[in-house]
Coordinates of C-alpha atoms in Angstrom, one line a residue:
Chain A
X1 CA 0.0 0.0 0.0
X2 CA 1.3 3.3 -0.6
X3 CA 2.3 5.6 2.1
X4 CA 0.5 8.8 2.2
X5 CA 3.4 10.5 1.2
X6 CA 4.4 8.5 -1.8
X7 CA 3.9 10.1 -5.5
X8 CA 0.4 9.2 -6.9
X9 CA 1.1 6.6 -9.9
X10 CA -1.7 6.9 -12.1
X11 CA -2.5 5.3 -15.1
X12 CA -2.1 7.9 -18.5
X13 CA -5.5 9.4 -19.8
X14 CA -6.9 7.1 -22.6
X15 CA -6.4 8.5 -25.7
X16 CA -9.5 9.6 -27.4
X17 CA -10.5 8.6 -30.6
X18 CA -10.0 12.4 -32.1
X19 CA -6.5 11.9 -31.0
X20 CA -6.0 8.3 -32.4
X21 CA -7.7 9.5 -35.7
X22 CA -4.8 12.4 -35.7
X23 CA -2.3 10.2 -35.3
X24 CA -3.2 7.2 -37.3
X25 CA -3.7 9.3 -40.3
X26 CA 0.4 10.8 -39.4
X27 CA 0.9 7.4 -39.7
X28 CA -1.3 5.8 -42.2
X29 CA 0.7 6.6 -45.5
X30 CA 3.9 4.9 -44.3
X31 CA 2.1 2.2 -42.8
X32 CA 0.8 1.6 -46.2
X33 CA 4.2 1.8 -47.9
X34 CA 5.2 -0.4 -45.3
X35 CA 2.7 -2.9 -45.7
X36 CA 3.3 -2.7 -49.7
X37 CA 6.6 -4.1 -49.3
X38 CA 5.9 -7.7 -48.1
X39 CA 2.3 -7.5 -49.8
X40 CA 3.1 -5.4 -53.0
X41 CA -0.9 -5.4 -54.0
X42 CA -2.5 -2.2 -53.3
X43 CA -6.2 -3.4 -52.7
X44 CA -4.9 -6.1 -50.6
X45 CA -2.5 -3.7 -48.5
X46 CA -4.7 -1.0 -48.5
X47 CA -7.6 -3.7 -46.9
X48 CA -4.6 -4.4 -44.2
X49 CA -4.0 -0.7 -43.2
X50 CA -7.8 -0.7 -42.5
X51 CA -7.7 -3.8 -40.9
X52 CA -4.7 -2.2 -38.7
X53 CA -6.5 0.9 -38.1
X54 CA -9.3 -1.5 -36.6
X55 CA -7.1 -3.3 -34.4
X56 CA -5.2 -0.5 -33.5
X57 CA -7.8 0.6 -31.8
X58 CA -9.6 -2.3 -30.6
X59 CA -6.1 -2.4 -28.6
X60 CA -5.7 1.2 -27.3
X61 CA -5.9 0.1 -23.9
X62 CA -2.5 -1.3 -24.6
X63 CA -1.2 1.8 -26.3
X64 CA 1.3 4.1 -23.6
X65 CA 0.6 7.8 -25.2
X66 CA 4.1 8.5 -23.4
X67 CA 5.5 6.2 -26.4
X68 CA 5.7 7.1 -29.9
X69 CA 2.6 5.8 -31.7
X70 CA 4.1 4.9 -35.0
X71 CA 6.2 2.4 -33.9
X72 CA 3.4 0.2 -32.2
X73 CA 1.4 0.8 -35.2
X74 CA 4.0 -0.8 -37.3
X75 CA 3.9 -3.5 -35.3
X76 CA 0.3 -4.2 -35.5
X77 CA 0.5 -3.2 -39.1
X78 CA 3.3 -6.8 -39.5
X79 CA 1.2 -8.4 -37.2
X80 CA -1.9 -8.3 -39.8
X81 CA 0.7 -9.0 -43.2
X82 CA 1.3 -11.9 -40.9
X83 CA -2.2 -13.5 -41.0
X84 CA -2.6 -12.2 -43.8
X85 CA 0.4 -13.9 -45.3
X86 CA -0.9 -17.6 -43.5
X87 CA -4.2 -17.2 -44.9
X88 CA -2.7 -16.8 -48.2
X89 CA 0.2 -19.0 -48.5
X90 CA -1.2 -21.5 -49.8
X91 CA -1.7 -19.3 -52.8
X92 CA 1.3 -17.1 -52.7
X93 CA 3.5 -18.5 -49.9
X94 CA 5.6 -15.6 -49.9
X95 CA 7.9 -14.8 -46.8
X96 CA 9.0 -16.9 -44.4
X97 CA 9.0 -15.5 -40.8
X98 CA 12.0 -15.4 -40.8
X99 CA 11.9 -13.4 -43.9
X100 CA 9.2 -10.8 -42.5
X101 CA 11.3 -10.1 -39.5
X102 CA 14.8 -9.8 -42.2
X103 CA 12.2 -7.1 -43.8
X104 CA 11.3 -5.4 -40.5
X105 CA 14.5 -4.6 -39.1
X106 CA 16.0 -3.8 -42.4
X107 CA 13.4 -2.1 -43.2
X108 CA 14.1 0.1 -40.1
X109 CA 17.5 0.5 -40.7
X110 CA 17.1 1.9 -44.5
X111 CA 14.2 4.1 -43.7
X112 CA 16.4 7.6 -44.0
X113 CA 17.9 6.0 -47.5
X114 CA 14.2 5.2 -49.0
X115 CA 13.3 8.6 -47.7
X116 CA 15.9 10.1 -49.4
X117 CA 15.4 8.3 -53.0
X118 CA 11.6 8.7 -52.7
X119 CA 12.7 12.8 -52.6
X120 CA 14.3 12.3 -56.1
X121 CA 11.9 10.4 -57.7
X122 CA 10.0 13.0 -59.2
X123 CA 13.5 14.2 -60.9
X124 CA 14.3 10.8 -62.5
X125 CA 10.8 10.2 -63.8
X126 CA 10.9 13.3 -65.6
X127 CA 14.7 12.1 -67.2
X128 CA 12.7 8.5 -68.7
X129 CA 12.4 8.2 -72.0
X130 CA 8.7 9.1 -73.6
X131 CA 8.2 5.2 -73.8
X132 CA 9.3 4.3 -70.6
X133 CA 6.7 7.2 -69.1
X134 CA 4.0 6.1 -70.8
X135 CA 4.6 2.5 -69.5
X136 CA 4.6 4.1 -65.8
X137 CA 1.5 6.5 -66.0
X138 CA -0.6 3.7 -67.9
X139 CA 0.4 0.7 -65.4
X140 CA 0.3 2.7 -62.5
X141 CA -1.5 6.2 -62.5
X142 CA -4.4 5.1 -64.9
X143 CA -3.8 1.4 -63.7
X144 CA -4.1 0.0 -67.0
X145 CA -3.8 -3.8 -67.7
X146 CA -0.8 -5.3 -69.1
X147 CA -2.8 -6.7 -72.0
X148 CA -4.3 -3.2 -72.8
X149 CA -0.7 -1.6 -72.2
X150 CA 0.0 -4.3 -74.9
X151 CA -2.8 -4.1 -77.2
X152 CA -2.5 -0.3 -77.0
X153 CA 1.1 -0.3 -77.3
X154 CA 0.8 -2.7 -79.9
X155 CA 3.4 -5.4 -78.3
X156 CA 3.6 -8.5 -76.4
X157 CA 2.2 -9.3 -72.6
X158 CA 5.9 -10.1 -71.6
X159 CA 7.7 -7.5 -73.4
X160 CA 5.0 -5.3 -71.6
X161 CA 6.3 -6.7 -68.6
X162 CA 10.1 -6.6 -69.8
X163 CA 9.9 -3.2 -70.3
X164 CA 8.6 -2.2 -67.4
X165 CA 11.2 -4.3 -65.3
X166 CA 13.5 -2.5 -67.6
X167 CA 11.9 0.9 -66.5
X168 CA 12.0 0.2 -62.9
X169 CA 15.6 -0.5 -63.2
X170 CA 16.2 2.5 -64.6
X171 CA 14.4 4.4 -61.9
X172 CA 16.4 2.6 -59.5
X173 CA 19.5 3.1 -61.1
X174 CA 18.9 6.8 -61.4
X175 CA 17.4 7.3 -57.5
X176 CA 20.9 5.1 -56.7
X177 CA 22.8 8.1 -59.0
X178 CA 20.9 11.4 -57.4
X179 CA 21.8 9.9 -53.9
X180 CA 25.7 9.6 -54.1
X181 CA 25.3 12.7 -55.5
X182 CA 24.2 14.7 -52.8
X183 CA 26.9 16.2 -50.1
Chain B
X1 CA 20.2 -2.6 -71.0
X2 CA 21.5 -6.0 -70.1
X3 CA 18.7 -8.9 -68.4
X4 CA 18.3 -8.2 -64.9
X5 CA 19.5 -11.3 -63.0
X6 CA 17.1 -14.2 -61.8
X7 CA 17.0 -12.5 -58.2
X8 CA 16.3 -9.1 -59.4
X9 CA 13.8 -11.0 -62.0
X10 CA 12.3 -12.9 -58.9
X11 CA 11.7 -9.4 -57.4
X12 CA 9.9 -7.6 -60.1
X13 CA 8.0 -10.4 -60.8
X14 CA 6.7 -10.8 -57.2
X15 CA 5.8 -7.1 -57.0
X16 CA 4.0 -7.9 -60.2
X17 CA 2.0 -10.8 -58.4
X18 CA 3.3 -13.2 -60.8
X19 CA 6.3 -14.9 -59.3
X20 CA 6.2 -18.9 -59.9
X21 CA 7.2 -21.1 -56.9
X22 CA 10.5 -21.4 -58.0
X23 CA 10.9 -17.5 -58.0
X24 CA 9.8 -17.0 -54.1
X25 CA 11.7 -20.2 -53.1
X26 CA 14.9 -18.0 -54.9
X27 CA 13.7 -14.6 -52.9
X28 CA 13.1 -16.7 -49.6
X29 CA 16.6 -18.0 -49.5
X30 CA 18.1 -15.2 -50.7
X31 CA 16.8 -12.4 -48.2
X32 CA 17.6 -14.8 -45.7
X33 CA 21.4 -15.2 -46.6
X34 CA 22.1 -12.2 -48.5
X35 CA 22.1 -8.6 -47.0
X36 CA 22.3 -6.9 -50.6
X37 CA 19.4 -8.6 -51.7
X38 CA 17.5 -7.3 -48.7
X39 CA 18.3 -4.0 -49.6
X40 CA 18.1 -4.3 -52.9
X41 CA 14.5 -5.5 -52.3
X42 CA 13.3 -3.2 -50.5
X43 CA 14.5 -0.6 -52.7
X44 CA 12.4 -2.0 -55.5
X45 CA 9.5 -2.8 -53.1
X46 CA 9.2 1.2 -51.9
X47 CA 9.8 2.2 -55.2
X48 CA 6.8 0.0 -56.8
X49 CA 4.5 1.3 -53.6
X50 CA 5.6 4.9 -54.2
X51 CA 4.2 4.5 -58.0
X52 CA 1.5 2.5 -56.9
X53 CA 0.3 5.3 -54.4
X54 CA 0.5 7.4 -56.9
X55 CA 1.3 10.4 -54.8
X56 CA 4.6 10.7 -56.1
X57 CA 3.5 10.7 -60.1
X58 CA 1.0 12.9 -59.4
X59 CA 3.5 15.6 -58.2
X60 CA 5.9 14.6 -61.0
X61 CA 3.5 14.8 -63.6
X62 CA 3.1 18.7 -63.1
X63 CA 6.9 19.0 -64.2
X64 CA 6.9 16.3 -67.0
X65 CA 6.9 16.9 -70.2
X66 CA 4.1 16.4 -72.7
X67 CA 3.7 12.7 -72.7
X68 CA 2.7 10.7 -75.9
X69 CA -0.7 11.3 -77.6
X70 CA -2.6 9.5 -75.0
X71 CA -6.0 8.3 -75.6
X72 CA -8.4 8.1 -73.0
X73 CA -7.5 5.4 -70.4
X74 CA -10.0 3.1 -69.9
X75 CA -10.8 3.7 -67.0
X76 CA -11.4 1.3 -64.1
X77 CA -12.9 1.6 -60.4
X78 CA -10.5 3.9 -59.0
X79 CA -8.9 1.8 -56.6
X80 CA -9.6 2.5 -53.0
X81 CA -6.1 3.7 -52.3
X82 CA -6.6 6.8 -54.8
X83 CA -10.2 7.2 -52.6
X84 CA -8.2 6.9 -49.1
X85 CA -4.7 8.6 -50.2
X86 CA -6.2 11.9 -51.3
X87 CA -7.1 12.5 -47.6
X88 CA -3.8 11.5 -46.8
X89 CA -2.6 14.1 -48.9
X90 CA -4.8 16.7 -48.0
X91 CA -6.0 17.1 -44.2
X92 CA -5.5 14.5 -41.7
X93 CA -9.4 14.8 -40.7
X94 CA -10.3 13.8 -43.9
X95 CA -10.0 10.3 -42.8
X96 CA -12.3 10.2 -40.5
X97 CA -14.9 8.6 -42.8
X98 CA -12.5 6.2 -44.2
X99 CA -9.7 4.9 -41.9
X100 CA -11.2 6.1 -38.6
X101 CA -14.7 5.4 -40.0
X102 CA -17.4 3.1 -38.8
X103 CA -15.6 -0.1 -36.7
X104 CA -13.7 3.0 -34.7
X105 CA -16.6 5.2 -34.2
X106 CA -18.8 2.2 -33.0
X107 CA -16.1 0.8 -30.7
X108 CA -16.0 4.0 -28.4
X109 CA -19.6 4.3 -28.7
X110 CA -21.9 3.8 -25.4
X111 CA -22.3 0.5 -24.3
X112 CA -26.1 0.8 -24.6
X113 CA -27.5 -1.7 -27.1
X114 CA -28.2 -0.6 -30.3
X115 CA -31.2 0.1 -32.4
X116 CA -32.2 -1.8 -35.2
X117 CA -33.8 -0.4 -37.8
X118 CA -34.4 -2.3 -41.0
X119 CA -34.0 0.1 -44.6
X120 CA -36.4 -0.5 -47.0
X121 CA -34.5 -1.9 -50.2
X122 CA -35.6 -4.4 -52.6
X123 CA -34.6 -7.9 -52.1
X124 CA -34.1 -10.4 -55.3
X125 CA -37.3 -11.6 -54.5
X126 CA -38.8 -7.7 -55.1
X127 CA -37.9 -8.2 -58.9
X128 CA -38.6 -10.0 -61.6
X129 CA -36.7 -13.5 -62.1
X130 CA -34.4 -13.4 -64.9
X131 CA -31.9 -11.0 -66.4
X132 CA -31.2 -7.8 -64.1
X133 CA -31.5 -4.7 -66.1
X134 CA -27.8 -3.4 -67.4
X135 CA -25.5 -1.1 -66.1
X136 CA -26.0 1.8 -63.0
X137 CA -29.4 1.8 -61.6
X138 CA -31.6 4.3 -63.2
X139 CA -33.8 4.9 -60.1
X140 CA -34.0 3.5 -56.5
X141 CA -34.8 0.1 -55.4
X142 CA -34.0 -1.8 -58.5
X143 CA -30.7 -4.2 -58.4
X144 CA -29.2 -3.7 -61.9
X145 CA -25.3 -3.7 -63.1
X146 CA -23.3 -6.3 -65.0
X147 CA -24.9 -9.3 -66.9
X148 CA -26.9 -11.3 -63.8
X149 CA -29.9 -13.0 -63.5
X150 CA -32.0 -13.6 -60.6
X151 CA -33.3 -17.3 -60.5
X152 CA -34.8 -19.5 -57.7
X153 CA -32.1 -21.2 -55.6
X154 CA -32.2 -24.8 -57.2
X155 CA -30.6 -26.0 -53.6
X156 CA -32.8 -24.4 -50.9
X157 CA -33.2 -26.8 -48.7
X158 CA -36.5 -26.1 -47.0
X159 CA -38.0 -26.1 -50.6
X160 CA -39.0 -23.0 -50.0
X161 CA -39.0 -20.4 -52.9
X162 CA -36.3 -18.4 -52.6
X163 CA -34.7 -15.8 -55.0
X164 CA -31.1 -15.5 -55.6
X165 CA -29.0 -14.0 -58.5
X166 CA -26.1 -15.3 -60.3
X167 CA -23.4 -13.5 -61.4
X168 CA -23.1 -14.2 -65.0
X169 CA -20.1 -12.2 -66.6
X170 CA -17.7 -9.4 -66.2
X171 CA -18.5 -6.6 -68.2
X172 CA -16.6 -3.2 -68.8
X173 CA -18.4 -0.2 -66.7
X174 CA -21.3 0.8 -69.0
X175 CA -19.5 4.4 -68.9
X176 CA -16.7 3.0 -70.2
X177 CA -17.6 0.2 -72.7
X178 CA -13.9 0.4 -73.9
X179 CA -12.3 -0.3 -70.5
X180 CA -11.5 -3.7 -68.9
X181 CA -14.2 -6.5 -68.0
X182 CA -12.3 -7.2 -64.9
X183 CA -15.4 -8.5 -62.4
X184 CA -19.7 -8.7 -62.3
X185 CA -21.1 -5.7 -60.5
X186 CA -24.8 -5.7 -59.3
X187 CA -25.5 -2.3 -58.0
X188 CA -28.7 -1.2 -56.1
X189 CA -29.4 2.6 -55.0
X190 CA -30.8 3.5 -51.2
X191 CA -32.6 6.7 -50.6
X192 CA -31.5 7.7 -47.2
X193 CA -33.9 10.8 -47.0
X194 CA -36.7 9.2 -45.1
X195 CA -34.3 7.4 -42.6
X196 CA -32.3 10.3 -41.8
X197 CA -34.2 12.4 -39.4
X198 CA -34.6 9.5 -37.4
X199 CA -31.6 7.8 -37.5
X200 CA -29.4 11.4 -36.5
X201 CA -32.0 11.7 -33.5
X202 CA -30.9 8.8 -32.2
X203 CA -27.3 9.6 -31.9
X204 CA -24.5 7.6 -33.9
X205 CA -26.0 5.5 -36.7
X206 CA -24.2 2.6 -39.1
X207 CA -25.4 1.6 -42.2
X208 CA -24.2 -2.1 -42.3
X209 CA -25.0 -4.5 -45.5
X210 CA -24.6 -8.2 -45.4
X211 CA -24.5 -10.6 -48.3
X212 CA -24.1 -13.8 -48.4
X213 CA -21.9 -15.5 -51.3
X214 CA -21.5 -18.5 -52.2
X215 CA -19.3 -20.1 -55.3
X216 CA -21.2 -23.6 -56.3
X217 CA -17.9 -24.8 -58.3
X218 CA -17.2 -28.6 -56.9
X219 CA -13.7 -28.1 -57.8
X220 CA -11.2 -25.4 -57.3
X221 CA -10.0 -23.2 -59.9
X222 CA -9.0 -19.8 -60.0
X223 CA -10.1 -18.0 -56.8
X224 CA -12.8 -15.5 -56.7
X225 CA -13.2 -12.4 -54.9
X226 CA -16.8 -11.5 -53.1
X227 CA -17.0 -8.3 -52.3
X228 CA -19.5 -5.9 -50.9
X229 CA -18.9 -2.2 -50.8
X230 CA -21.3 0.5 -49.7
X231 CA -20.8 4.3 -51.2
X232 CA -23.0 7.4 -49.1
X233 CA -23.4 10.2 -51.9
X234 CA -25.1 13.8 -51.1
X235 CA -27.2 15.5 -54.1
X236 CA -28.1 14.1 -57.1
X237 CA -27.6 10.4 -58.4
X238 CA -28.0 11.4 -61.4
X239 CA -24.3 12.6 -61.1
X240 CA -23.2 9.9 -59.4
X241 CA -24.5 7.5 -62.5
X242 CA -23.2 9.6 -65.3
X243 CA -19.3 9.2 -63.9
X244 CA -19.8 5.7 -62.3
X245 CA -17.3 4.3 -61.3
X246 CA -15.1 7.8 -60.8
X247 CA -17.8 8.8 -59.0
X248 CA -16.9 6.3 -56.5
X249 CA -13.7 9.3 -55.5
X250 CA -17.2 11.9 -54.6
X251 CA -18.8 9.6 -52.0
X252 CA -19.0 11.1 -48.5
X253 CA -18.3 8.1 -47.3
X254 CA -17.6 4.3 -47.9
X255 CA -16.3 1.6 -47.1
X256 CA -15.3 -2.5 -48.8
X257 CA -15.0 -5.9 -47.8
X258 CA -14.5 -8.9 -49.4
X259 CA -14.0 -12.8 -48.9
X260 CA -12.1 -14.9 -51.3
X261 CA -13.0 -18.3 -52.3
X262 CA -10.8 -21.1 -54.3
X263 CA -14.1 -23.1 -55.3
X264 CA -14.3 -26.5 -54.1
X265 CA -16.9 -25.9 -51.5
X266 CA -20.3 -25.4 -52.9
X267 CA -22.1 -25.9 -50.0
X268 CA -19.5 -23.4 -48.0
X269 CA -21.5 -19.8 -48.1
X270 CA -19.5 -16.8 -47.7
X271 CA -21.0 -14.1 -44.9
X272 CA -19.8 -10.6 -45.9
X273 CA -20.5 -7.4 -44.0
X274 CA -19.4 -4.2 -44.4
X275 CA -20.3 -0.9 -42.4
X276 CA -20.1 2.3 -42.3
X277 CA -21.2 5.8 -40.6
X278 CA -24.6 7.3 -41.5
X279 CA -22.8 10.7 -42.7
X280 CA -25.4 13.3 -41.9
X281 CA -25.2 15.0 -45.3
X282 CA -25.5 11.5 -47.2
X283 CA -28.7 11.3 -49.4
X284 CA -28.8 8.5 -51.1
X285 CA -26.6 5.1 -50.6
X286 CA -25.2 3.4 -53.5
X287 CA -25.1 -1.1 -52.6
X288 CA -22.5 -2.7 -54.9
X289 CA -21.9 -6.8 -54.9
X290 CA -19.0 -7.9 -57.1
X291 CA -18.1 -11.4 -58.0
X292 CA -14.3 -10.5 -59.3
X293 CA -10.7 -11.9 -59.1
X294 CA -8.7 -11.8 -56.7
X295 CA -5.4 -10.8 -58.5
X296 CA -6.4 -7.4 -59.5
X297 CA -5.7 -5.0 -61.3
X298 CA -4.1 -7.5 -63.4
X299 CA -6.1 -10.3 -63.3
X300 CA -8.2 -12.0 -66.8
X301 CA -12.2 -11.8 -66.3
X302 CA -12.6 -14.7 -64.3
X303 CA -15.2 -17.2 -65.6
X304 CA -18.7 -17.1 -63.7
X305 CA -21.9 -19.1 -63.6
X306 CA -21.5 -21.0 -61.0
X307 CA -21.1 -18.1 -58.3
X308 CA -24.4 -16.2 -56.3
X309 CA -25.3 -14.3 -53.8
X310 CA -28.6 -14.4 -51.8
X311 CA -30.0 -12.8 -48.4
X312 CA -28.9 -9.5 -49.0
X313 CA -29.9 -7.5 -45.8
X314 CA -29.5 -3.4 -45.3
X315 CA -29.4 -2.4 -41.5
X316 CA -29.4 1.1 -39.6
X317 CA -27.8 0.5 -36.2
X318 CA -28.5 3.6 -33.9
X319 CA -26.4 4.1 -31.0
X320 CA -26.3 6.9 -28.4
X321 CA -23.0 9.3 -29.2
X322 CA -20.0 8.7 -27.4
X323 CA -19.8 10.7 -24.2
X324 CA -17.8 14.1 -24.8
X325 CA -15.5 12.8 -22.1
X326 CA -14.6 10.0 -24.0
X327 CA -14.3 12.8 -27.3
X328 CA -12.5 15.9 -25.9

């Protein structure tokens, strides 16, 4: 029992759901990038951020507002890939555990690099060839098919898909370039 | 530019949702042993999300160059990222009909029991059997969409009558007869009018739709996606039917879920719910059921027939508000 003089622990306020709406939607872009990398889909990893957002706060009682929220949501946010990833393996057994947890810490560790190549992104789209744009906004911005990128284009499903490897490289290569360039 | 190599090949094609067995055996050893391709696949990963977000293109497109004569993309349902990452983008509240929306709202709610109120819609038995009229509904109450038929349920087991409809065939968005057949869309729309002055009097109210699905194939094939989605629109459907489905980015509020089945289990039904909050300036409600596949956006049509979906029920749960201690 405490002594009459001792300091009055008391338990933080609960956070209220204005608050956790604020601070999930700080959080929810990256969560979403986040969960793209092990489940590259966007209808599947955008189900899982809302899935996360649910959890999130069907758990708040277990949430300390004295610690940064981002983190924990993270970890939800894995948690959910997780089952996720079981429920589906038998379609597209991905990542191992093991794997997911590589992905995590890595992950972690490379966020100021992927920050910093995301900021030059806009730069070397603008430097890709007419083609190699076109193959971006169509599969991408106006999420076009591969087989109408390659009826419209006038080309084959897997040069479609060549090209576009091709065009990622090239991105990557160029983010790679702009980032040893800076001081 | 030389071939990339069988990991980097491996990579692409999982992003693409097309790697083989052999191709995420490769990745699975690989990140395990080899720190470069870790990195290396995450690089690829956050750049594929960062296109796939679109955020970033959007930004760069303002300082691209003219691109090549493009025709008119054909366009699909805006996928629900574009419909959550524009809030995102914009103000933080935004999301508070789409991220923090219904489940959230209703968990902090008062622990009083809810009121039930039914919504008057028209069930597959309100119609005529047979073919479902084409593309968005033209007035309320009428289920209408992609080709569908309603027919009796040739396995109800009390031998009761019983009306259900059968998804048929993918078909492009009416809108957009050029664009993609990617799923079977039956669409019904809700006016909210009457309910409204009664549901906002009785505090927080949820508009919840349930569907059950069920995918009659005795073997399994290619899986299907079930999906119910619910779209809350203010003013005029007329507007909302002209641009469907980029109307879908205008809705005040909405929300999706979905069940996937691999066939196999004909007698298996699939329950699917979705809810979301009664915004108070919604007019009318827009119900979409999709039979579609699962690997989208860059899956074939899958082949139907053999899929349904019967006992289609629209709720209005009423609660009292949350308490303003509980809501600063």
């Amino acid at each position: 029992m405490d002594s009459p003089s001792s300091p009055v622990v008391s338990s933080p306020p609960p956070l209220s759901h204005q608050r956790f709406c604020a601070l999930f939607a700080e959080v929810a872009p990256e969560l979403l990038r986040y969960v793209m990398t092990i489940i590259p889909n966007v209808a599947d990893a955008q189900d899982l951020v809302q899935e996360t957002a649910i959890a999130l706060w069907n758990s708040i009682d277990r949430y300390d507002p004295s610690k940064p929220f981002k983190p924990w949501a993270r970890q939800i946010a894995l948690n959910q890939a997780r089952q996720f990833l079981r429920v589906e393996s038998r379609r597209r057994r991905f990542v191992e555990e093991e794997v997911l947890n590589l992905i995590e810490a890595r992950r972690i560790a490379l966020a100021p690099k992927l920050d910093a190549r995301r900021n030059h992104l806009s730069d070397c789209l603008s430097r890709l060839p007419t083609e190699q744009r076109t193959l971006i906004r169509g599969y991408y911005f106006e999420e076009e098919t591969i087989e109408s990128l390659a009826a419209r284009l006038n080309r084959g499903v897997e040069a479609i898909y060549k090209a576009l490897q091709r065009t990622r490289q090239a991105l990557s290569l160029c983010l790679d370039r702009k980032l040893q360039m800076e001081p | 530019m030389k071939q990339p190599d069988p990991l980097t090949q491996s990579i692409h094609a999982y992003l693409e949702g097309r790697a083989t067995d052999s191709e995420i055996d490769l990745l699975n050893s690989e990140l395990k042993r080899n720190p470069e391709a870790l990195d290396r696949y995450l690089q690829f990963a956050d750049l594929h999300s960062c296109l796939s977000l679109e955020e970033t293109l959007r930004t760069a497109e303002t300082d691209l160059p003219p691109l090549l004569p493009f025709p008119t993309p054909p366009p699909r349902p805006l996928s629900w990222i574009s419909w959550l990452a524009r809030p995102w983008m914009g103000a933080a509240a935004g999301l508070a009909v789409g991220l923090c929306g219904a489940s959230i709202a209703w968990a902090i709610a008062s622990p009083k029991p809810p009121r039930i109120i039914p919504v008057p819609f028209h069930t597959f038995a309100d119609q005529p059997m047979g073919h479902i009229p084409s593309s968005f509904p033209k007035t309320t109450g009428i289920w209408s969409g992609d080709p569908s038929e309603i027919v009796l349920d040739p396995e109800s087991k009390t031998g009761e009558r019983r009306e259900i409809l059968r998804f048929l065939r993918a078909e492009a968005d009416a809108a957009f007869p050029q664009g993609p057949a990617e799923a079977c869309d039956v669409l019904q729309l809700i006016d909210l009018r009457p309910l409204k002055a009664q549901a906002l009097e009785n505090g927080d109210s949820l508009l919840q739709l349930t569907a059950s699905f069920s995918d009659r194939r005795t073997e399994a094939g290619e899986p299907i996606r079930f999906s119910c989605r619910l779209f809350l629109y203010s003013g005029d459907p007329e507007h909302v039917r002209e641009r469907w489905p980029q109307s879908q980015l205008k809705a005040v509020a909405a929300a999706n879920t979905y069940c996937e089945s691999p066939g196999g289990s004909p007698q298996t039904p699939h329950l699917v719910t979705v809810k979301t909050v009664l915004a108070p300036q919604a007019d009318f409600a827009v119900l979409q059921l999709v039979a579609g596949p699962v690997f989208s956006p860059h899956a074939n049509p899958p082949v139907l027939g053999e899929q349904y979906v019967s006992d289609v029920k629209l709720t209005l749960r009423t609660q009292t508000a949350p308490s303003p201690a509980l809501n600063p």
